CSV table of C-alpha atoms in Angstrom, one decimal:
chain,number,residue,atom,x,y,z
Z,1,MET,CA,-20.2,72.9,-28.6
Z,2,GLU,CA,-20.7,70.6,-25.5
Z,3,ASP,CA,-21.1,67.9,-28.1
Z,4,PHE,CA,-18.1,68.5,-30.0
Z,5,LYS,CA,-16.1,68.1,-27.0
Z,6,LYS,CA,-17.3,65.1,-25.4
Z,7,ARG,CA,-16.8,63.4,-28.8
Z,8,LYS,CA,-12.9,64.4,-29.2
Z,9,MET,CA,-13.0,63.4,-25.1
Z,10,ASP,CA,-14.2,59.9,-26.4
Z,11,GLU,CA,-11.8,59.3,-29.0
Z,12,MET,CA,-8.9,60.4,-27.4
Z,13,ILE,CA,-10.2,57.8,-24.8
Z,14,ASN,CA,-10.8,54.6,-27.5
Z,15,GLY,CA,-7.0,55.9,-29.2
Z,16,HIS,CA,-5.1,55.4,-25.8
Z,17,GLU,CA,-7.0,52.0,-24.8
Z,18,LEU,CA,-6.4,51.1,-28.5
Z,19,ALA,CA,-2.2,51.8,-28.5
Z,20,SER,CA,-2.1,50.2,-24.9
Z,21,SER,CA,-3.8,47.0,-26.1
Z,22,SER,CA,-0.9,47.6,-28.9
Z,23,SER,CA,1.4,47.8,-27.1
Z,24,GLN,CA,0.6,44.9,-24.8
Z,25,GLU,CA,0.3,42.6,-27.6
Z,26,GLN,CA,3.3,43.7,-29.1
Z,27,LEU,CA,5.0,43.2,-24.9
Z,28,ARG,CA,4.1,39.6,-25.2
Z,29,LEU,CA,5.1,39.0,-28.7
Z,30,LEU,CA,8.7,39.8,-27.3
Z,31,LEU,CA,7.8,38.0,-23.8
Z,32,ASP,CA,6.9,34.6,-25.6
Z,33,PRO,CA,10.7,33.5,-26.7
Z,34,LEU,CA,12.2,34.3,-23.5
Z,35,SER,CA,13.3,31.2,-21.5
Z,36,LYS,CA,12.0,30.9,-17.6
Z,37,SER,CA,15.4,32.3,-16.2
Z,38,GLN,CA,15.4,34.9,-18.9
Z,39,LEU,CA,11.8,36.6,-17.2
Z,40,VAL,CA,12.5,35.6,-13.7
Z,41,ASP,CA,15.4,37.7,-14.2
Z,42,LEU,CA,13.8,40.5,-15.8
Z,43,LEU,CA,10.9,40.1,-13.3
Z,44,SER,CA,13.0,40.7,-10.3
Z,45,LYS,CA,15.0,43.6,-11.9
Z,46,LEU,CA,11.6,45.0,-12.7
Z,47,GLY,CA,10.3,44.3,-8.7
Z,48,SER,CA,13.2,45.9,-7.5
Z,49,GLN,CA,13.1,49.2,-9.3
Z,50,ASP,CA,9.3,49.6,-9.1
Z,51,PRO,CA,7.6,48.9,-5.5
Z,52,SER,CA,4.2,48.4,-7.8
Z,53,ILE,CA,5.5,45.7,-9.7
Z,54,ALA,CA,6.7,44.3,-6.4
Z,55,GLU,CA,3.6,43.7,-5.0
Z,56,GLU,CA,1.9,42.8,-7.9
Z,57,ILE,CA,4.2,39.9,-8.1
Z,58,LYS,CA,3.4,39.0,-4.6
Z,59,SER,CA,0.4,39.5,-4.8
Z,60,VAL,CA,-0.1,36.9,-8.4
Z,61,ALA,CA,2.4,34.3,-6.3
Z,62,SER,CA,0.2,34.3,-3.7
Z,63,ALA,CA,-3.2,33.9,-5.2
Z,64,ASP,CA,-2.7,30.2,-5.8
Z,65,PRO,CA,-2.7,28.4,-1.9
Z,66,VAL,CA,-0.6,25.6,-3.4
Z,67,HIS,CA,2.6,27.8,-3.3
Z,68,ARG,CA,1.5,28.5,0.0
Z,69,LYS,CA,0.6,25.0,2.0
Z,70,LEU,CA,3.7,22.9,3.5
Z,71,PHE,CA,3.1,19.6,4.6
Z,72,VAL,CA,4.9,18.6,7.9
Z,73,ARG,CA,5.7,15.6,8.7
Z,74,GLY,CA,7.6,13.1,11.8
Z,75,LEU,CA,5.5,14.9,14.6
Z,76,ALA,CA,5.0,13.5,18.1
Z,77,TRP,CA,1.8,11.7,18.4
Z,78,ASN,CA,1.0,14.5,21.5
Z,79,THR,CA,1.5,17.2,18.8
Z,80,SER,CA,-1.4,19.4,18.9
Z,81,SER,CA,-2.5,21.7,16.2
Z,82,GLU,CA,-1.8,24.8,18.5
Z,83,THR,CA,1.6,23.8,18.8
Z,84,LEU,CA,2.3,23.4,15.7
Z,85,CYS,CA,1.0,26.2,14.3
Z,86,ALA,CA,3.4,28.1,17.2
Z,87,ALA,CA,6.7,26.0,16.1
Z,88,PHE,CA,5.9,28.1,12.6
Z,89,GLN,CA,4.5,31.3,12.9
Z,90,VAL,CA,8.0,32.7,13.2
Z,91,HIS,CA,8.2,32.9,9.5
Z,92,GLY,CA,4.8,34.7,8.7
Z,93,GLU,CA,1.1,35.1,9.1
Z,94,ILE,CA,-0.2,31.9,9.5
Z,95,GLU,CA,-3.8,31.6,7.4
Z,96,GLU,CA,-4.8,27.6,8.5
Z,97,GLY,CA,-2.7,25.3,10.3
Z,98,ALA,CA,-3.9,21.5,11.7
Z,99,VAL,CA,-2.5,17.7,13.0
Z,100,ILE,CA,-4.3,15.0,11.2
Z,101,TYR,CA,-5.9,12.3,13.4
Z,102,ASP,CA,-6.9,9.7,12.4
Z,103,LYS,CA,-11.1,8.8,12.4
Z,104,ALA,CA,-11.2,5.5,13.8
Z,105,SER,CA,-9.2,5.9,16.6
Z,106,GLY,CA,-8.6,9.6,17.3
Z,107,LYS,CA,-4.6,9.8,17.0
Z,108,SER,CA,-2.2,11.9,15.5
Z,109,ARG,CA,-1.3,10.2,12.0
Z,110,GLY,CA,2.0,12.0,12.6
Z,111,TYR,CA,1.7,14.7,10.2
Z,112,GLY,CA,0.3,18.0,9.8
Z,113,PHE,CA,-0.2,20.8,7.5
Z,114,ILE,CA,0.4,24.6,7.6
Z,115,THR,CA,-0.8,27.4,5.1
Z,116,TYR,CA,0.6,30.1,5.2
Z,117,LYS,CA,-1.1,33.8,4.2
Z,118,HIS,CA,1.6,35.3,1.9
Z,119,MET,CA,4.0,33.0,0.1
Z,120,GLU,CA,7.3,34.5,0.9
Z,121,SER,CA,6.9,33.2,4.8
Z,122,THR,CA,6.8,29.6,3.4
Z,123,GLN,CA,9.8,30.6,0.8
Z,124,THR,CA,11.2,31.3,4.8
Z,125,ALA,CA,10.3,28.5,6.7
Z,126,LEU,CA,11.6,26.0,3.4
Z,127,ILE,CA,15.2,27.8,3.9
Z,128,ALA,CA,15.5,26.2,7.8
Z,129,PRO,CA,12.9,23.3,6.9
Z,130,SER,CA,13.7,21.3,10.0
Z,131,LYS,CA,12.0,22.0,14.0
Z,132,LEU,CA,12.0,20.3,16.9
Z,133,ILE,CA,8.7,20.2,18.4
Z,134,ASP,CA,7.7,18.5,21.6
Z,135,GLY,CA,11.5,16.1,21.6
Z,136,ARG,CA,11.1,14.7,17.7
Z,137,MET,CA,12.3,16.6,14.7
Z,138,ALA,CA,9.8,17.5,12.1
Z,139,VAL,CA,10.5,18.5,8.6
Z,140,CYS,CA,8.5,20.4,6.3
Z,141,ASN,CA,8.3,20.6,2.5
Z,142,LEU,CA,5.7,21.9,0.4
Z,143,ALA,CA,2.3,20.3,0.2
Z,144,CYS,CA,2.3,19.8,-3.6
Z,145,GLU,CA,5.5,17.7,-3.8
Z,146,ALA,CA,4.7,16.0,-1.0
Z,147,LEU,CA,1.7,14.9,-2.2
Z,148,ASN,CA,2.2,14.3,-5.7
Z,149,GLY,CA,5.3,11.9,-5.1
Z,150,VAL,CA,7.5,15.1,-6.4
Z,151,SER,CA,11.1,14.2,-5.1
Z,152,THR,CA,13.5,16.7,-4.5
Z,153,ILE,CA,16.4,15.1,-2.5
Z,154,PRO,CA,16.8,12.0,-5.1
Z,155,ASP,CA,20.1,10.9,-2.4
Z,156,LEU,CA,17.7,10.6,0.6
Z,157,ALA,CA,18.3,6.8,0.4
Z,158,GLN,CA,22.5,7.6,1.3
Z,159,ARG,CA,21.6,10.3,3.9
Z,160,LYS,CA,18.7,8.1,6.3
Z,161,LEU,CA,20.2,5.7,8.6
Z,162,TYR,CA,18.4,3.1,10.8
Z,163,ILE,CA,19.5,3.5,14.5
Z,164,GLY,CA,18.8,-0.5,16.6
Z,165,SER,CA,19.2,-2.0,19.7
Z,166,LEU,CA,18.6,1.7,21.4
Z,167,SER,CA,17.5,1.7,25.3
Z,168,PRO,CA,14.5,2.3,26.2
Z,169,ASN,CA,15.4,5.3,28.5
Z,170,ILE,CA,16.9,7.0,25.0
Z,171,THR,CA,15.5,10.5,24.1
Z,172,THR,CA,15.0,12.3,20.9
Z,173,GLU,CA,17.1,15.1,21.8
Z,174,MET,CA,19.7,12.4,23.0
Z,175,LEU,CA,19.7,10.8,19.9
Z,176,LEU,CA,20.2,14.0,18.0
Z,177,SER,CA,23.3,15.2,20.4
Z,178,PHE,CA,25.1,11.8,19.9
Z,179,PHE,CA,25.2,11.6,15.9
Z,180,GLY,CA,25.2,15.5,15.6
Z,181,LYS,CA,29.0,14.7,15.9
Z,182,HIS,CA,29.0,13.4,12.3
Z,183,GLY,CA,27.5,16.4,10.2
Z,184,GLU,CA,24.6,18.3,10.2
Z,185,ILE,CA,20.8,16.4,10.5
Z,186,GLU,CA,18.5,17.5,9.2
Z,187,GLU,CA,15.4,14.6,10.4
Z,188,GLY,CA,15.7,12.7,13.4
Z,189,SER,CA,13.8,11.0,16.3
Z,190,VAL,CA,13.4,7.8,18.2
Z,191,ALA,CA,10.3,5.6,17.2
Z,192,TYR,CA,7.6,5.6,20.1
Z,193,ASP,CA,4.7,3.1,20.4
Z,194,LYS,CA,1.4,5.1,19.2
Z,195,ASP,CA,-0.6,3.7,22.4
Z,196,THR,CA,2.0,3.5,25.3
Z,197,ASN,CA,4.4,6.4,24.3
Z,198,GLU,CA,7.2,4.3,25.0
Z,199,SER,CA,10.3,3.9,22.7
Z,200,ARG,CA,10.5,0.9,20.8
Z,201,GLY,CA,14.0,0.3,20.9
Z,202,PHE,CA,15.0,1.9,17.1
Z,203,GLY,CA,15.0,5.4,15.4
Z,204,PHE,CA,16.3,6.8,12.1
Z,205,VAL,CA,18.9,9.9,11.3
Z,206,THR,CA,18.9,12.2,8.2
Z,207,TYR,CA,21.7,13.8,7.6
Z,208,LYS,CA,21.8,16.3,5.3
Z,209,THR,CA,25.0,15.5,3.4
Z,210,VAL,CA,26.1,11.8,2.0
Z,211,GLU,CA,29.4,12.1,4.0
Z,212,ALA,CA,28.3,12.6,7.1
Z,213,ALA,CA,26.0,9.2,7.1
Z,214,LYS,CA,29.3,7.8,5.8
Z,215,LYS,CA,30.9,8.6,8.7
Z,216,ALA,CA,28.0,7.2,11.3
Z,217,ILE,CA,27.8,4.4,9.6
Z,218,VAL,CA,32.1,3.0,9.4
Z,219,ASP,CA,32.3,4.8,13.0
Z,220,PRO,CA,33.7,2.2,15.2
Z,221,GLN,CA,32.5,4.1,18.5
Z,222,LYS,CA,28.8,2.2,18.8
Z,223,ILE,CA,28.4,2.0,22.5
Z,224,PHE,CA,25.9,4.4,23.2
Z,225,GLY,CA,23.2,4.6,26.6
Z,226,GLY,CA,25.3,1.5,27.3
Z,227,ARG,CA,23.9,-0.9,24.4
Z,228,THR,CA,26.1,-1.8,21.1
Z,229,ILE,CA,23.6,-0.2,19.0
Z,230,ILE,CA,23.4,-0.6,15.3
Z,231,VAL,CA,23.9,1.7,12.6
Z,232,LYS,CA,22.9,1.1,9.0
Z,233,LEU,CA,21.4,2.5,5.9
Z,234,ALA,CA,17.3,2.8,6.2
Z,235,ASP,CA,16.3,1.6,2.8
Z,236,THR,CA,19.2,-1.6,3.9
Z,237,HIS,CA,16.8,-2.5,6.5
Z,238,LYS,CA,13.8,-2.4,5.0
Z,239,GLY,CA,14.7,-4.8,2.8
Z,240,LYS,CA,15.2,-7.6,5.8
Z,241,PRO,CA,12.7,-10.0,5.0
Z,242,ALA,CA,10.5,-10.3,8.2
Z,243,GLN,CA,9.8,-13.3,10.0
Z,244,THR,CA,6.2,-14.5,9.9
Z,245,GLN,CA,4.7,-16.8,12.1
Z,246,LEU,CA,2.7,-19.9,11.4
Z,247,ALA,CA,-1.0,-19.6,12.6
Z,248,THR,CA,-2.5,-22.2,15.1
Z,249,VAL,CA,-5.0,-24.5,13.3
Z,250,VAL,CA,-7.5,-25.0,15.9
Z,251,PRO,CA,-10.2,-28.0,15.2
Z,252,LEU,CA,-13.4,-26.4,15.2
Z,253,THR,CA,-16.7,-28.6,15.9
Z,254,LEU,CA,-19.7,-27.5,14.0
Z,255,PRO,CA,-23.2,-27.7,15.6
Z,256,LEU,CA,-25.4,-30.5,14.2
Z,257,ALA,CA,-29.1,-29.3,13.2
Z,258,PRO,CA,-31.5,-29.4,15.8
Z,259,GLY,CA,-33.2,-32.8,16.4
Z,260,TYR,CA,-30.2,-34.9,15.7
Z,261,PRO,CA,-28.3,-36.6,18.7
Z,262,GLN,CA,-24.5,-35.1,18.6
Z,263,PRO,CA,-22.0,-37.5,19.4
Z,264,GLY,CA,-21.1,-38.1,23.2
Z,265,LYS,CA,-23.9,-35.6,24.5
Z,266,PRO,CA,-27.3,-36.6,25.4
Z,267,HIS,CA,-30.1,-35.4,22.3
Z,268,GLY,CA,-31.4,-32.2,22.9
Z,269,GLY,CA,-32.6,-29.2,21.8
Z,270,THR,CA,-36.1,-27.9,20.3
Z,271,LEU,CA,-37.1,-30.6,17.6
Z,272,PRO,CA,-38.5,-28.8,14.2
Z,273,VAL,CA,-42.4,-29.0,14.0
Z,274,GLY,CA,-44.0,-32.1,12.8
Z,275,TYR,CA,-41.0,-34.0,13.5
Z,276,THR,CA,-41.0,-37.2,16.3
Z,277,TYR,CA,-37.9,-38.8,17.7
Z,278,PRO,CA,-37.2,-41.3,16.8
Z,279,GLN,CA,-38.9,-41.4,13.5
Z,280,THR,CA,-41.4,-44.8,13.1
Z,281,VAL,CA,-40.4,-46.8,10.0
Z,282,ALA,CA,-43.2,-48.1,8.0
Z,283,PRO,CA,-43.8,-52.1,8.0
Z,284,TYR,CA,-42.0,-53.7,5.0
Z,285,HIS,CA,-44.4,-55.9,2.9
Z,286,THR,CA,-44.1,-59.9,2.6
Z,287,SER,CA,-46.8,-60.8,0.1
Z,288,ALA,CA,-45.5,-63.1,-2.2
Z,289,PHE,CA,-43.8,-61.9,-5.2
Z,290,GLN,CA,-45.6,-62.6,-8.9
Z,291,SER,CA,-42.5,-63.4,-11.2
Z,292,PRO,CA,-43.1,-61.6,-14.7
Z,293,PRO,CA,-44.8,-64.1,-17.2
Z,294,ALA,CA,-42.4,-66.1,-19.6
Z,295,ALA,CA,-41.9,-64.0,-22.7
Z,296,ALA,CA,-43.3,-66.9,-25.9
Z,297,ALA,CA,-40.3,-69.2,-27.8
Z,298,PRO,CA,-39.9,-67.2,-31.6
Z,299,TYR,CA,-39.9,-70.8,-33.4
Z,300,PRO,CA,-41.7,-73.9,-33.0
Z,301,THR,CA,-39.9,-76.7,-30.6
Z,302,GLN,CA,-38.9,-80.0,-33.2
Z,303,ALA,CA,-38.8,-83.3,-32.2
Z,304,PRO,CA,-34.8,-84.7,-32.5
Z,305,ILE,CA,-34.2,-87.0,-35.8
Z,306,SER,CA,-33.1,-90.0,-35.3
Z,307,TYR,CA,-30.1,-92.0,-37.4
Z,308,PRO,CA,-29.6,-95.6,-38.5
Z,309,PRO,CA,-26.3,-96.5,-36.8
Z,310,VAL,CA,-22.9,-97.5,-39.3
Z,311,PRO,CA,-21.0,-100.2,-38.6
Z,312,ILE,CA,-17.2,-99.5,-38.5
Z,313,LYS,CA,-15.2,-102.0,-40.3
Z,314,ASP,CA,-11.6,-102.9,-40.2
Z,315,PRO,CA,-9.0,-101.4,-43.1
Z,316,VAL,CA,-8.8,-103.8,-46.0
Z,317,GLY,CA,-5.8,-105.7,-46.6
Z,318,LEU,CA,-4.1,-105.4,-42.6
Z,319,PRO,CA,-3.9,-108.5,-40.5
Z,320,PRO,CA,-5.1,-107.8,-36.9
Z,321,THR,CA,-2.6,-106.6,-34.6
Z,322,ASN,CA,-2.2,-108.5,-30.7
Z,323,PRO,CA,-2.0,-105.8,-28.1
Z,324,MET,CA,1.7,-105.7,-26.7
Z,325,GLY,CA,2.8,-105.1,-23.3
Z,326,MET,CA,5.8,-103.5,-22.1
Z,327,GLY,CA,9.1,-105.1,-23.4
Z,328,ARG,CA,6.9,-106.7,-26.2
Z,329,TYR,CA,5.7,-109.0,-24.7
Z,330,PRO,CA,1.8,-110.1,-25.2
Z,331,TYR,CA,-0.8,-108.2,-23.1
Z,332,TYR,CA,-3.2,-110.5,-21.4
């Protein structure tokens, strides 16, 4: 009797699992043709109605740290990892946060990373991506977008301005306050030297809209801090050719090998082993030089042949003529 009940129970469990598997496959077939927006609407509706579904969605979304890691740029050179984490912990619990330092110099490279424990904290931080940290306006975005070069702001070139000829006493707060009258600023800071932490005389301001950037460019009021400043698009400034300086050619005198005298200098140095200076030259032998024997004539020498003289006769029939001088006078 007990074996019969146990067998019945196993059959019910197996049948329930088969039905559940078949139901899941049917749901997959129904969801497969749906678009991404339809799936998002469906899951958000179910999550709002059932807390267990909402928790499952949060768990799956937060499983991959790619969706929870932020890239923060525009940090001041003196910003530490503790200061960075303190600025971003208002949005939620931080799992990891650090400023990146140069291995050789040990100084900050001006950017860092923040990884939240939950994905909703990351989404909250991205709503207001700009933060003023240690006097500089830092900006954050998803690390996967920054590292992969994915740009979600295609009009950045029309919103980012180069501000030149700044006074050395102008700070980032003063810069943001002066240009904030044209519109909301997303990012902006004065450029500082890494070694001295002094102003380099220029900075950058990025507005949230293109219209605000255009207003700042056409604004006739260009007097700031007692100086006439330069305001133009940052890409235009990048395209300006840099002035190059010709390197000074310094003549280099190459030292001669040891044992040889150098021009204008007395002989010095250690002589090579087996070498004496100056070297003795072997005498030249002046003995008589013997020419090589003459080659034998290829043919025997023959005596010249003599011929009898032949008398010269006057032409027949022509009288002899006396020689004539000038003016047809006889020549004597």
